[in-house]
Short mmCIF file of N, CA and C in Angstrom, two decimals:
data_model
loop_
_atom_site.label_atom_id
_atom_site.label_comp_id
_atom_site.label_asym_id
_atom_site.label_seq_id
_atom_site.Cartn_x
_atom_site.Cartn_y
_atom_site.Cartn_z
N MET A 973 38.23 25.04 10.83
CA MET A 973 38.12 26.23 10.04
C MET A 973 38.05 25.90 8.56
N HIS A 974 38.81 24.88 8.11
CA HIS A 974 38.78 24.52 6.71
C HIS A 974 37.35 24.12 6.31
N ARG A 975 36.62 23.48 7.24
CA ARG A 975 35.23 23.13 6.95
C ARG A 975 34.40 24.39 6.74
N LEU A 976 34.73 25.47 7.45
CA LEU A 976 34.02 26.73 7.28
C LEU A 976 34.20 27.25 5.86
N LEU A 977 35.42 27.19 5.34
CA LEU A 977 35.65 27.64 3.97
C LEU A 977 34.93 26.75 2.97
N LEU A 978 34.91 25.44 3.21
CA LEU A 978 34.21 24.55 2.30
C LEU A 978 32.71 24.83 2.30
N ALA A 979 32.18 25.26 3.43
CA ALA A 979 30.75 25.57 3.52
C ALA A 979 30.43 26.96 2.99
N LEU A 980 31.44 27.80 2.85
CA LEU A 980 31.21 29.19 2.46
C LEU A 980 30.42 29.34 1.16
N PRO A 981 30.74 28.61 0.08
CA PRO A 981 29.95 28.79 -1.13
C PRO A 981 28.47 28.48 -0.93
N PHE A 982 28.17 27.53 -0.06
CA PHE A 982 26.77 27.17 0.17
C PHE A 982 26.09 28.21 1.06
N ALA A 983 26.82 28.74 2.03
CA ALA A 983 26.25 29.75 2.92
C ALA A 983 25.94 31.03 2.17
N LEU A 984 26.72 31.31 1.15
CA LEU A 984 26.55 32.55 0.41
C LEU A 984 25.82 32.35 -0.91
N LEU A 985 25.21 31.20 -1.08
CA LEU A 985 24.51 30.89 -2.32
C LEU A 985 23.60 32.01 -2.79
N PRO A 986 22.79 32.61 -1.90
CA PRO A 986 21.93 33.69 -2.37
C PRO A 986 22.71 34.90 -2.88
N LEU A 987 23.95 35.07 -2.42
CA LEU A 987 24.75 36.23 -2.82
C LEU A 987 25.55 35.98 -4.08
N ALA A 988 25.76 34.73 -4.41
CA ALA A 988 26.62 34.40 -5.54
C ALA A 988 25.80 34.09 -6.78
N ALA A 989 26.13 34.72 -7.85
CA ALA A 989 25.42 34.49 -9.10
C ALA A 989 25.82 33.16 -9.71
N GLN A 990 27.06 32.74 -9.45
CA GLN A 990 27.55 31.51 -10.07
C GLN A 990 28.17 30.60 -9.02
N ALA A 991 27.40 30.08 -8.13
CA ALA A 991 27.96 29.17 -7.12
C ALA A 991 28.34 27.86 -7.81
N HIS A 992 29.36 27.23 -7.31
CA HIS A 992 29.76 25.94 -7.87
C HIS A 992 30.09 24.99 -6.73
N GLU A 993 29.94 23.71 -7.04
CA GLU A 993 30.21 22.70 -6.02
C GLU A 993 31.69 22.37 -6.02
N HIS A 994 32.28 22.35 -4.84
CA HIS A 994 33.70 22.03 -4.69
C HIS A 994 33.84 20.53 -4.59
N ASP A 995 34.59 19.93 -5.51
CA ASP A 995 34.75 18.49 -5.55
C ASP A 995 36.22 18.17 -5.43
N HIS A 996 36.62 17.53 -4.34
CA HIS A 996 38.03 17.27 -4.09
C HIS A 996 38.64 16.33 -5.12
N ASP A 997 37.84 15.49 -5.78
CA ASP A 997 38.39 14.59 -6.78
C ASP A 997 38.66 15.31 -8.09
N HIS A 998 38.13 16.50 -8.24
CA HIS A 998 38.28 17.25 -9.48
C HIS A 998 38.60 18.68 -9.12
N GLU A 999 39.90 18.97 -8.96
CA GLU A 999 40.33 20.24 -8.37
C GLU A 999 39.95 21.47 -9.17
N HIS A 1000 39.52 21.31 -10.39
CA HIS A 1000 39.26 22.47 -11.22
C HIS A 1000 37.87 23.07 -11.05
N GLY A 1001 37.00 22.45 -10.29
CA GLY A 1001 35.63 22.95 -10.18
C GLY A 1001 34.91 22.63 -11.47
N SER A 1002 33.81 23.32 -11.72
CA SER A 1002 33.06 23.06 -12.93
C SER A 1002 33.65 23.83 -14.09
N LEU A 1003 33.41 23.35 -15.30
CA LEU A 1003 33.91 24.05 -16.47
C LEU A 1003 33.33 25.46 -16.55
N ALA A 1004 32.09 25.64 -16.14
CA ALA A 1004 31.45 26.95 -16.19
C ALA A 1004 32.16 27.94 -15.28
N ALA A 1005 32.83 27.46 -14.24
CA ALA A 1005 33.50 28.33 -13.29
C ALA A 1005 34.83 28.86 -13.85
N HIS A 1006 35.34 28.25 -14.90
CA HIS A 1006 36.64 28.62 -15.46
C HIS A 1006 36.43 29.73 -16.49
N GLU A 1007 36.73 30.95 -16.10
CA GLU A 1007 36.57 32.09 -16.99
C GLU A 1007 37.84 32.93 -16.92
N HIS A 1008 38.51 33.08 -18.06
CA HIS A 1008 39.74 33.86 -18.08
C HIS A 1008 39.47 35.29 -17.65
N GLY A 1009 40.39 35.83 -16.84
CA GLY A 1009 40.24 37.18 -16.32
C GLY A 1009 39.50 37.25 -15.00
N VAL A 1010 38.86 36.15 -14.61
CA VAL A 1010 38.05 36.11 -13.39
C VAL A 1010 38.64 35.09 -12.42
N ALA A 1011 38.78 35.50 -11.16
CA ALA A 1011 39.23 34.59 -10.10
C ALA A 1011 38.18 34.60 -8.99
N ARG A 1012 38.29 33.65 -8.08
CA ARG A 1012 37.40 33.57 -6.93
C ARG A 1012 38.25 33.60 -5.66
N LEU A 1013 37.72 34.29 -4.65
CA LEU A 1013 38.39 34.33 -3.36
C LEU A 1013 37.35 34.10 -2.28
N ASN A 1014 37.57 33.08 -1.46
CA ASN A 1014 36.77 32.85 -0.26
C ASN A 1014 37.61 33.32 0.91
N ALA A 1015 37.01 34.08 1.80
CA ALA A 1015 37.71 34.57 2.99
C ALA A 1015 36.82 34.34 4.19
N ALA A 1016 37.41 33.85 5.26
CA ALA A 1016 36.65 33.62 6.49
C ALA A 1016 37.52 34.00 7.68
N LEU A 1017 36.96 34.84 8.54
CA LEU A 1017 37.64 35.24 9.77
C LEU A 1017 36.90 34.62 10.93
N ASP A 1018 37.59 33.78 11.68
CA ASP A 1018 37.01 33.10 12.83
C ASP A 1018 37.97 33.27 14.00
N GLY A 1019 37.62 34.14 14.93
CA GLY A 1019 38.52 34.43 16.04
C GLY A 1019 39.76 35.13 15.51
N LYS A 1020 40.91 34.53 15.76
CA LYS A 1020 42.18 35.11 15.30
C LYS A 1020 42.66 34.50 13.99
N THR A 1021 41.87 33.59 13.44
CA THR A 1021 42.27 32.88 12.22
C THR A 1021 41.55 33.45 11.00
N LEU A 1022 42.35 33.86 10.02
CA LEU A 1022 41.83 34.33 8.73
C LEU A 1022 42.25 33.31 7.69
N GLU A 1023 41.26 32.74 7.00
CA GLU A 1023 41.56 31.81 5.93
C GLU A 1023 41.21 32.47 4.61
N LEU A 1024 42.10 32.32 3.66
CA LEU A 1024 41.92 32.86 2.31
C LEU A 1024 42.11 31.72 1.33
N GLU A 1025 41.18 31.60 0.40
CA GLU A 1025 41.25 30.54 -0.59
C GLU A 1025 41.03 31.18 -1.96
N LEU A 1026 42.08 31.21 -2.77
CA LEU A 1026 42.06 31.82 -4.09
C LEU A 1026 42.06 30.74 -5.14
N GLU A 1027 41.15 30.86 -6.10
CA GLU A 1027 41.10 29.94 -7.23
C GLU A 1027 41.06 30.77 -8.50
N SER A 1028 41.99 30.49 -9.39
CA SER A 1028 42.09 31.28 -10.61
C SER A 1028 42.51 30.40 -11.78
N PRO A 1029 41.99 30.70 -12.98
CA PRO A 1029 42.56 30.05 -14.16
C PRO A 1029 44.05 30.41 -14.25
N ALA A 1030 44.86 29.45 -14.62
CA ALA A 1030 46.30 29.70 -14.74
C ALA A 1030 46.58 30.83 -15.73
N MET A 1031 45.73 30.98 -16.72
CA MET A 1031 45.91 32.05 -17.72
C MET A 1031 46.02 33.42 -17.05
N ASN A 1032 45.24 33.66 -15.98
CA ASN A 1032 45.27 34.94 -15.28
C ASN A 1032 46.60 35.22 -14.61
N LEU A 1033 47.24 34.17 -14.12
CA LEU A 1033 48.43 34.32 -13.30
C LEU A 1033 49.72 34.07 -14.08
N VAL A 1034 49.71 33.04 -14.93
CA VAL A 1034 50.91 32.61 -15.62
C VAL A 1034 50.94 33.11 -17.07
N GLY A 1035 49.75 33.23 -17.67
CA GLY A 1035 49.68 33.65 -19.07
C GLY A 1035 49.48 32.51 -20.04
N PHE A 1036 49.42 31.29 -19.53
CA PHE A 1036 49.14 30.12 -20.34
C PHE A 1036 48.58 29.04 -19.43
N GLU A 1037 48.07 27.96 -20.04
CA GLU A 1037 47.50 26.87 -19.25
C GLU A 1037 48.11 25.51 -19.57
N HIS A 1038 48.95 25.46 -20.59
CA HIS A 1038 49.59 24.19 -20.96
C HIS A 1038 50.74 23.88 -20.01
N ALA A 1039 51.16 22.63 -20.00
CA ALA A 1039 52.30 22.24 -19.18
C ALA A 1039 53.53 23.03 -19.63
N ALA A 1040 54.30 23.49 -18.67
CA ALA A 1040 55.51 24.27 -18.98
C ALA A 1040 56.54 23.36 -19.63
N ARG A 1041 56.88 23.67 -20.87
CA ARG A 1041 57.85 22.85 -21.60
C ARG A 1041 59.16 23.61 -21.78
N SER A 1042 59.08 24.86 -22.18
CA SER A 1042 60.30 25.63 -22.44
C SER A 1042 60.87 26.17 -21.13
N ASP A 1043 62.12 26.58 -21.19
CA ASP A 1043 62.74 27.17 -20.00
C ASP A 1043 62.02 28.45 -19.60
N ALA A 1044 61.56 29.22 -20.57
CA ALA A 1044 60.84 30.46 -20.27
C ALA A 1044 59.53 30.16 -19.56
N ASP A 1045 58.80 29.14 -20.03
CA ASP A 1045 57.55 28.75 -19.38
C ASP A 1045 57.80 28.27 -17.95
N LYS A 1046 58.85 27.46 -17.78
CA LYS A 1046 59.17 26.94 -16.45
C LYS A 1046 59.55 28.07 -15.51
N ALA A 1047 60.28 29.05 -16.02
CA ALA A 1047 60.67 30.21 -15.20
C ALA A 1047 59.44 31.03 -14.82
N LYS A 1048 58.50 31.18 -15.73
CA LYS A 1048 57.27 31.93 -15.45
C LYS A 1048 56.46 31.22 -14.36
N VAL A 1049 56.31 29.92 -14.46
CA VAL A 1049 55.56 29.14 -13.46
C VAL A 1049 56.26 29.26 -12.10
N ALA A 1050 57.58 29.14 -12.09
CA ALA A 1050 58.32 29.25 -10.82
C ALA A 1050 58.16 30.64 -10.22
N GLY A 1051 58.16 31.68 -11.05
CA GLY A 1051 57.97 33.04 -10.55
C GLY A 1051 56.59 33.26 -9.96
N VAL A 1052 55.57 32.72 -10.62
CA VAL A 1052 54.20 32.84 -10.10
C VAL A 1052 54.07 32.08 -8.79
N ARG A 1053 54.64 30.90 -8.73
CA ARG A 1053 54.57 30.13 -7.48
C ARG A 1053 55.26 30.89 -6.35
N ALA A 1054 56.42 31.48 -6.64
CA ALA A 1054 57.14 32.26 -5.62
C ALA A 1054 56.29 33.44 -5.15
N SER A 1055 55.59 34.10 -6.06
CA SER A 1055 54.71 35.21 -5.67
C SER A 1055 53.56 34.72 -4.79
N LEU A 1056 52.97 33.59 -5.17
CA LEU A 1056 51.85 33.05 -4.40
C LEU A 1056 52.30 32.55 -3.02
N GLU A 1057 53.57 32.25 -2.88
CA GLU A 1057 54.09 31.82 -1.58
C GLU A 1057 54.30 32.99 -0.62
N GLN A 1058 53.98 34.20 -1.06
CA GLN A 1058 54.11 35.41 -0.24
C GLN A 1058 52.73 36.09 -0.12
N PRO A 1059 51.77 35.46 0.53
CA PRO A 1059 50.41 36.01 0.56
C PRO A 1059 50.31 37.39 1.21
N LEU A 1060 51.17 37.70 2.16
CA LEU A 1060 51.08 39.02 2.80
C LEU A 1060 51.47 40.13 1.84
N ALA A 1061 52.17 39.79 0.75
CA ALA A 1061 52.49 40.77 -0.28
C ALA A 1061 51.36 40.90 -1.30
N LEU A 1062 50.48 39.91 -1.37
CA LEU A 1062 49.37 39.93 -2.33
C LEU A 1062 48.08 40.48 -1.75
N PHE A 1063 47.85 40.22 -0.47
CA PHE A 1063 46.64 40.65 0.21
C PHE A 1063 47.05 41.74 1.19
N ASP A 1064 46.65 42.97 0.91
CA ASP A 1064 47.06 44.09 1.74
C ASP A 1064 46.18 44.14 2.98
N LEU A 1065 46.69 43.57 4.06
CA LEU A 1065 45.98 43.56 5.34
C LEU A 1065 46.58 44.63 6.23
N PRO A 1066 45.76 45.27 7.07
CA PRO A 1066 46.31 46.30 7.98
C PRO A 1066 47.43 45.75 8.86
N ALA A 1067 48.53 46.46 8.91
CA ALA A 1067 49.69 46.02 9.71
C ALA A 1067 49.32 45.87 11.18
N GLN A 1068 48.39 46.72 11.67
CA GLN A 1068 47.98 46.67 13.07
C GLN A 1068 47.35 45.32 13.44
N ALA A 1069 46.87 44.57 12.44
CA ALA A 1069 46.25 43.28 12.73
C ALA A 1069 47.29 42.24 13.13
N GLY A 1070 48.53 42.45 12.76
CA GLY A 1070 49.60 41.52 13.14
C GLY A 1070 49.42 40.13 12.59
N CYS A 1071 49.03 40.02 11.32
CA CYS A 1071 48.79 38.70 10.72
C CYS A 1071 50.10 38.08 10.24
N ARG A 1072 50.20 36.78 10.47
CA ARG A 1072 51.34 36.01 9.97
C ARG A 1072 50.79 34.71 9.37
N VAL A 1073 51.50 34.18 8.40
CA VAL A 1073 51.08 32.96 7.73
C VAL A 1073 51.38 31.77 8.63
N SER A 1074 50.36 30.98 8.94
CA SER A 1074 50.57 29.79 9.75
C SER A 1074 50.54 28.51 8.91
N ALA A 1075 49.89 28.57 7.74
CA ALA A 1075 49.85 27.43 6.83
C ALA A 1075 49.48 27.92 5.45
N GLN A 1076 49.99 27.22 4.46
CA GLN A 1076 49.60 27.53 3.08
C GLN A 1076 49.74 26.29 2.22
N GLU A 1077 48.95 26.25 1.18
CA GLU A 1077 48.97 25.12 0.25
C GLU A 1077 48.69 25.67 -1.14
N LEU A 1078 49.54 25.33 -2.10
CA LEU A 1078 49.38 25.73 -3.49
C LEU A 1078 49.20 24.49 -4.33
N GLU A 1079 48.21 24.52 -5.22
CA GLU A 1079 47.94 23.35 -6.06
C GLU A 1079 47.69 23.81 -7.48
N SER A 1080 48.30 23.11 -8.42
CA SER A 1080 48.03 23.31 -9.84
C SER A 1080 48.73 22.22 -10.63
N PRO A 1081 48.12 21.76 -11.70
CA PRO A 1081 48.83 20.81 -12.57
C PRO A 1081 50.13 21.43 -13.11
N LEU A 1082 50.17 22.75 -13.23
CA LEU A 1082 51.38 23.40 -13.75
C LEU A 1082 52.55 23.29 -12.78
N PHE A 1083 52.26 23.12 -11.50
CA PHE A 1083 53.33 23.03 -10.51
C PHE A 1083 53.96 21.65 -10.49
N GLY A 1084 53.34 20.69 -11.21
CA GLY A 1084 53.90 19.36 -11.30
C GLY A 1084 53.82 18.56 -10.02
N ASP A 1085 52.89 18.93 -9.12
CA ASP A 1085 52.81 18.23 -7.84
C ASP A 1085 51.53 17.42 -7.71
N HIS A 1086 50.95 17.03 -8.84
CA HIS A 1086 49.72 16.22 -8.79
C HIS A 1086 49.93 14.95 -9.58
N ASP A 1087 49.37 13.87 -9.08
CA ASP A 1087 49.34 12.62 -9.81
C ASP A 1087 47.99 12.55 -10.51
N HIS A 1088 48.01 12.35 -11.80
CA HIS A 1088 46.76 12.23 -12.55
C HIS A 1088 46.59 10.77 -12.91
N ASP A 1089 45.78 10.07 -12.11
CA ASP A 1089 45.59 8.65 -12.31
C ASP A 1089 44.62 8.35 -13.45
N LYS A 1090 43.68 9.26 -13.68
CA LYS A 1090 42.64 9.01 -14.68
C LYS A 1090 43.02 9.71 -15.98
N ALA A 1091 42.81 9.03 -17.08
CA ALA A 1091 43.14 9.61 -18.39
C ALA A 1091 42.34 10.87 -18.65
N ASP A 1092 41.06 10.91 -18.22
CA ASP A 1092 40.25 12.10 -18.47
C ASP A 1092 40.75 13.29 -17.66
N ASP A 1093 41.29 13.07 -16.45
CA ASP A 1093 41.88 14.16 -15.68
C ASP A 1093 43.09 14.71 -16.41
N HIS A 1094 43.90 13.79 -16.97
CA HIS A 1094 45.10 14.23 -17.68
C HIS A 1094 44.73 15.02 -18.93
N ALA A 1095 43.71 14.56 -19.66
CA ALA A 1095 43.26 15.28 -20.85
C ALA A 1095 42.71 16.65 -20.46
N HIS A 1096 41.96 16.71 -19.39
CA HIS A 1096 41.39 17.98 -18.94
C HIS A 1096 42.47 18.98 -18.56
N GLU A 1097 43.57 18.46 -18.02
CA GLU A 1097 44.68 19.32 -17.61
C GLU A 1097 45.15 20.19 -18.78
N HIS A 1098 45.07 19.66 -19.99
CA HIS A 1098 45.55 20.40 -21.15
C HIS A 1098 44.50 21.37 -21.68
N GLU A 1099 43.26 21.21 -21.32
CA GLU A 1099 42.21 22.13 -21.75
C GLU A 1099 42.18 23.38 -20.86
N HIS A 1100 42.10 23.18 -19.58
CA HIS A 1100 42.01 24.28 -18.61
C HIS A 1100 42.82 23.91 -17.39
N SER A 1101 43.69 24.80 -16.98
CA SER A 1101 44.44 24.59 -15.75
C SER A 1101 44.13 25.71 -14.78
N ASP A 1102 43.80 25.35 -13.56
CA ASP A 1102 43.54 26.33 -12.52
C ASP A 1102 44.67 26.29 -11.51
N ILE A 1103 44.79 27.38 -10.78
CA ILE A 1103 45.72 27.46 -9.67
C ILE A 1103 44.88 27.71 -8.43
N HIS A 1104 45.12 26.91 -7.41
CA HIS A 1104 44.37 27.00 -6.16
C HIS A 1104 45.37 27.29 -5.04
N ALA A 1105 45.11 28.37 -4.31
CA ALA A 1105 45.99 28.73 -3.19
C ALA A 1105 45.13 28.84 -1.93
N HIS A 1106 45.56 28.17 -0.88
CA HIS A 1106 44.85 28.21 0.40
C HIS A 1106 45.83 28.69 1.46
N TYR A 1107 45.43 29.75 2.18
CA TYR A 1107 46.28 30.33 3.21
C TYR A 1107 45.53 30.37 4.53
N GLN A 1108 46.25 30.07 5.60
CA GLN A 1108 45.72 30.24 6.94
C GLN A 1108 46.63 31.24 7.64
N LEU A 1109 46.04 32.34 8.11
CA LEU A 1109 46.78 33.39 8.78
C LEU A 1109 46.31 33.49 10.22
N GLU A 1110 47.24 33.70 11.11
CA GLU A 1110 46.91 33.97 12.51
C GLU A 1110 47.15 35.45 12.74
N CYS A 1111 46.12 36.13 13.24
CA CYS A 1111 46.19 37.58 13.42
C CYS A 1111 46.15 37.91 14.91
N ALA A 1112 47.15 38.62 15.39
CA ALA A 1112 47.24 38.96 16.81
C ALA A 1112 46.09 39.87 17.24
N THR A 1113 45.70 40.79 16.36
CA THR A 1113 44.62 41.73 16.67
C THR A 1113 43.60 41.70 15.54
N PRO A 1114 42.74 40.67 15.51
CA PRO A 1114 41.80 40.54 14.40
C PRO A 1114 40.81 41.70 14.29
N SER A 1115 40.57 42.40 15.39
CA SER A 1115 39.64 43.55 15.33
C SER A 1115 40.20 44.66 14.44
N ALA A 1116 41.51 44.64 14.16
CA ALA A 1116 42.12 45.63 13.27
C ALA A 1116 41.90 45.30 11.80
N LEU A 1117 41.36 44.12 11.53
CA LEU A 1117 41.07 43.74 10.14
C LEU A 1117 39.77 44.41 9.71
N GLU A 1118 39.89 45.63 9.25
CA GLU A 1118 38.71 46.37 8.82
C GLU A 1118 38.44 46.19 7.33
N SER A 1119 39.50 45.84 6.57
CA SER A 1119 39.31 45.70 5.13
C SER A 1119 40.31 44.70 4.56
N LEU A 1120 40.00 44.25 3.37
CA LEU A 1120 40.86 43.37 2.60
C LEU A 1120 41.10 44.09 1.29
N ASP A 1121 42.34 44.42 1.00
CA ASP A 1121 42.67 45.17 -0.21
C ASP A 1121 43.44 44.26 -1.16
N LEU A 1122 42.88 44.05 -2.34
CA LEU A 1122 43.48 43.16 -3.32
C LEU A 1122 44.28 43.90 -4.39
N ALA A 1123 44.53 45.21 -4.19
CA ALA A 1123 45.29 45.98 -5.17
C ALA A 1123 46.64 45.34 -5.50
N PRO A 1124 47.41 44.84 -4.50
CA PRO A 1124 48.69 44.22 -4.84
C PRO A 1124 48.53 42.96 -5.71
N LEU A 1125 47.47 42.20 -5.48
CA LEU A 1125 47.22 41.00 -6.28
C LEU A 1125 46.91 41.39 -7.72
N PHE A 1126 46.04 42.40 -7.90
CA PHE A 1126 45.73 42.87 -9.25
C PHE A 1126 46.99 43.40 -9.94
N LYS A 1127 47.84 44.09 -9.20
CA LYS A 1127 49.07 44.65 -9.77
C LYS A 1127 50.04 43.54 -10.17
N GLN A 1128 50.18 42.52 -9.32
CA GLN A 1128 51.09 41.41 -9.59
C GLN A 1128 50.61 40.57 -10.77
N PHE A 1129 49.28 40.43 -10.91
CA PHE A 1129 48.70 39.58 -11.96
C PHE A 1129 47.71 40.40 -12.78
N PRO A 1130 48.19 41.27 -13.68
CA PRO A 1130 47.31 42.20 -14.40
C PRO A 1130 46.28 41.55 -15.32
N ALA A 1131 46.46 40.29 -15.69
CA ALA A 1131 45.45 39.62 -16.51
C ALA A 1131 44.20 39.28 -15.70
N THR A 1132 44.28 39.40 -14.38
CA THR A 1132 43.11 39.20 -13.52
C THR A 1132 42.30 40.48 -13.54
N GLN A 1133 41.12 40.42 -14.14
CA GLN A 1133 40.28 41.61 -14.33
C GLN A 1133 39.26 41.80 -13.20
N LYS A 1134 38.84 40.68 -12.60
CA LYS A 1134 37.91 40.77 -11.48
C LYS A 1134 38.05 39.54 -10.60
N ILE A 1135 37.74 39.76 -9.32
CA ILE A 1135 37.79 38.67 -8.35
C ILE A 1135 36.45 38.63 -7.63
N GLN A 1136 35.79 37.50 -7.73
CA GLN A 1136 34.52 37.31 -7.04
C GLN A 1136 34.84 36.86 -5.63
N VAL A 1137 34.49 37.70 -4.66
CA VAL A 1137 34.85 37.46 -3.26
C VAL A 1137 33.61 37.06 -2.46
N GLN A 1138 33.77 36.03 -1.66
CA GLN A 1138 32.77 35.63 -0.67
C GLN A 1138 33.46 35.69 0.67
N LEU A 1139 32.88 36.43 1.61
CA LEU A 1139 33.54 36.71 2.88
C LEU A 1139 32.61 36.44 4.04
N ILE A 1140 33.13 35.76 5.04
CA ILE A 1140 32.45 35.62 6.33
C ILE A 1140 33.34 36.30 7.35
N GLY A 1141 32.80 37.32 8.02
CA GLY A 1141 33.56 38.06 9.01
C GLY A 1141 32.70 38.38 10.21
N PRO A 1142 33.20 39.22 11.10
CA PRO A 1142 32.47 39.54 12.32
C PRO A 1142 31.13 40.23 12.06
N ASN A 1143 30.97 40.85 10.90
CA ASN A 1143 29.72 41.53 10.57
C ASN A 1143 28.82 40.69 9.69
N GLY A 1144 29.09 39.39 9.62
CA GLY A 1144 28.24 38.51 8.82
C GLY A 1144 28.90 38.11 7.52
N GLN A 1145 28.07 37.74 6.58
CA GLN A 1145 28.56 37.26 5.30
C GLN A 1145 28.23 38.25 4.20
N GLN A 1146 29.10 38.30 3.19
CA GLN A 1146 28.86 39.19 2.07
C GLN A 1146 29.58 38.67 0.84
N GLY A 1147 29.12 39.11 -0.29
CA GLY A 1147 29.76 38.79 -1.55
C GLY A 1147 30.01 40.08 -2.30
N ALA A 1148 31.08 40.12 -3.07
CA ALA A 1148 31.41 41.31 -3.84
C ALA A 1148 32.24 40.91 -5.04
N GLU A 1149 32.24 41.78 -6.04
CA GLU A 1149 33.10 41.60 -7.19
C GLU A 1149 34.10 42.75 -7.17
N LEU A 1150 35.37 42.41 -6.95
CA LEU A 1150 36.41 43.43 -6.87
C LEU A 1150 37.15 43.51 -8.20
N THR A 1151 37.61 44.72 -8.53
CA THR A 1151 38.31 44.98 -9.78
C THR A 1151 39.55 45.83 -9.48
N PRO A 1152 40.44 46.00 -10.44
CA PRO A 1152 41.60 46.85 -10.19
C PRO A 1152 41.22 48.28 -9.78
N SER A 1153 40.11 48.78 -10.27
CA SER A 1153 39.69 50.14 -9.89
C SER A 1153 38.91 50.18 -8.59
N SER A 1154 38.45 49.03 -8.14
CA SER A 1154 37.72 48.92 -6.87
C SER A 1154 38.17 47.64 -6.16
N PRO A 1155 39.40 47.67 -5.57
CA PRO A 1155 39.99 46.43 -5.07
C PRO A 1155 39.78 46.15 -3.58
N ARG A 1156 38.96 46.95 -2.89
CA ARG A 1156 38.87 46.83 -1.42
C ARG A 1156 37.49 46.37 -0.99
N LEU A 1157 37.50 45.53 0.05
CA LEU A 1157 36.26 45.04 0.65
C LEU A 1157 36.38 45.20 2.16
N SER A 1158 35.37 45.79 2.78
CA SER A 1158 35.38 45.94 4.24
C SER A 1158 34.88 44.67 4.89
N PHE A 1159 35.48 44.35 6.06
CA PHE A 1159 35.05 43.16 6.81
C PHE A 1159 33.71 43.44 7.41
#
């Protein structure tokens, strides 16, 4: 399934105005992809498995991109990480679908869980920091997944002005730009 998400940007290339290549050696994507106020969400439903992959500039979620030095900055980063560790509170999925988190992975230089072996990676960390969250959900009744509502995510992180969504579901593939005033996408 993870391969499906990696292929998603290429499958939806005609739908995406700004497709970018995902490079595992450079977790931030391309510089052009880093736009404050804008996040990306890839979603794929395959059988009972729903995968969600959120990528956002740290500015949208934390309010800054530099390494947390002060106690206030460290508390803000810890609070954002705690929120991201609760995906069912951020992505409003129908309760009838019976989705539960089976796996999740959070990555960001701000979380202090990356080794930066290359000097240029370390320098880049101070220019732009992104937060990448990957969730795998198992849904007991996937047919009940009629929509994905991002209103709670927009409410939790108000600096996020729009989310570019690419979705593969039972009705095919689609792309959309969701905003706080239009936060829902049908599967």
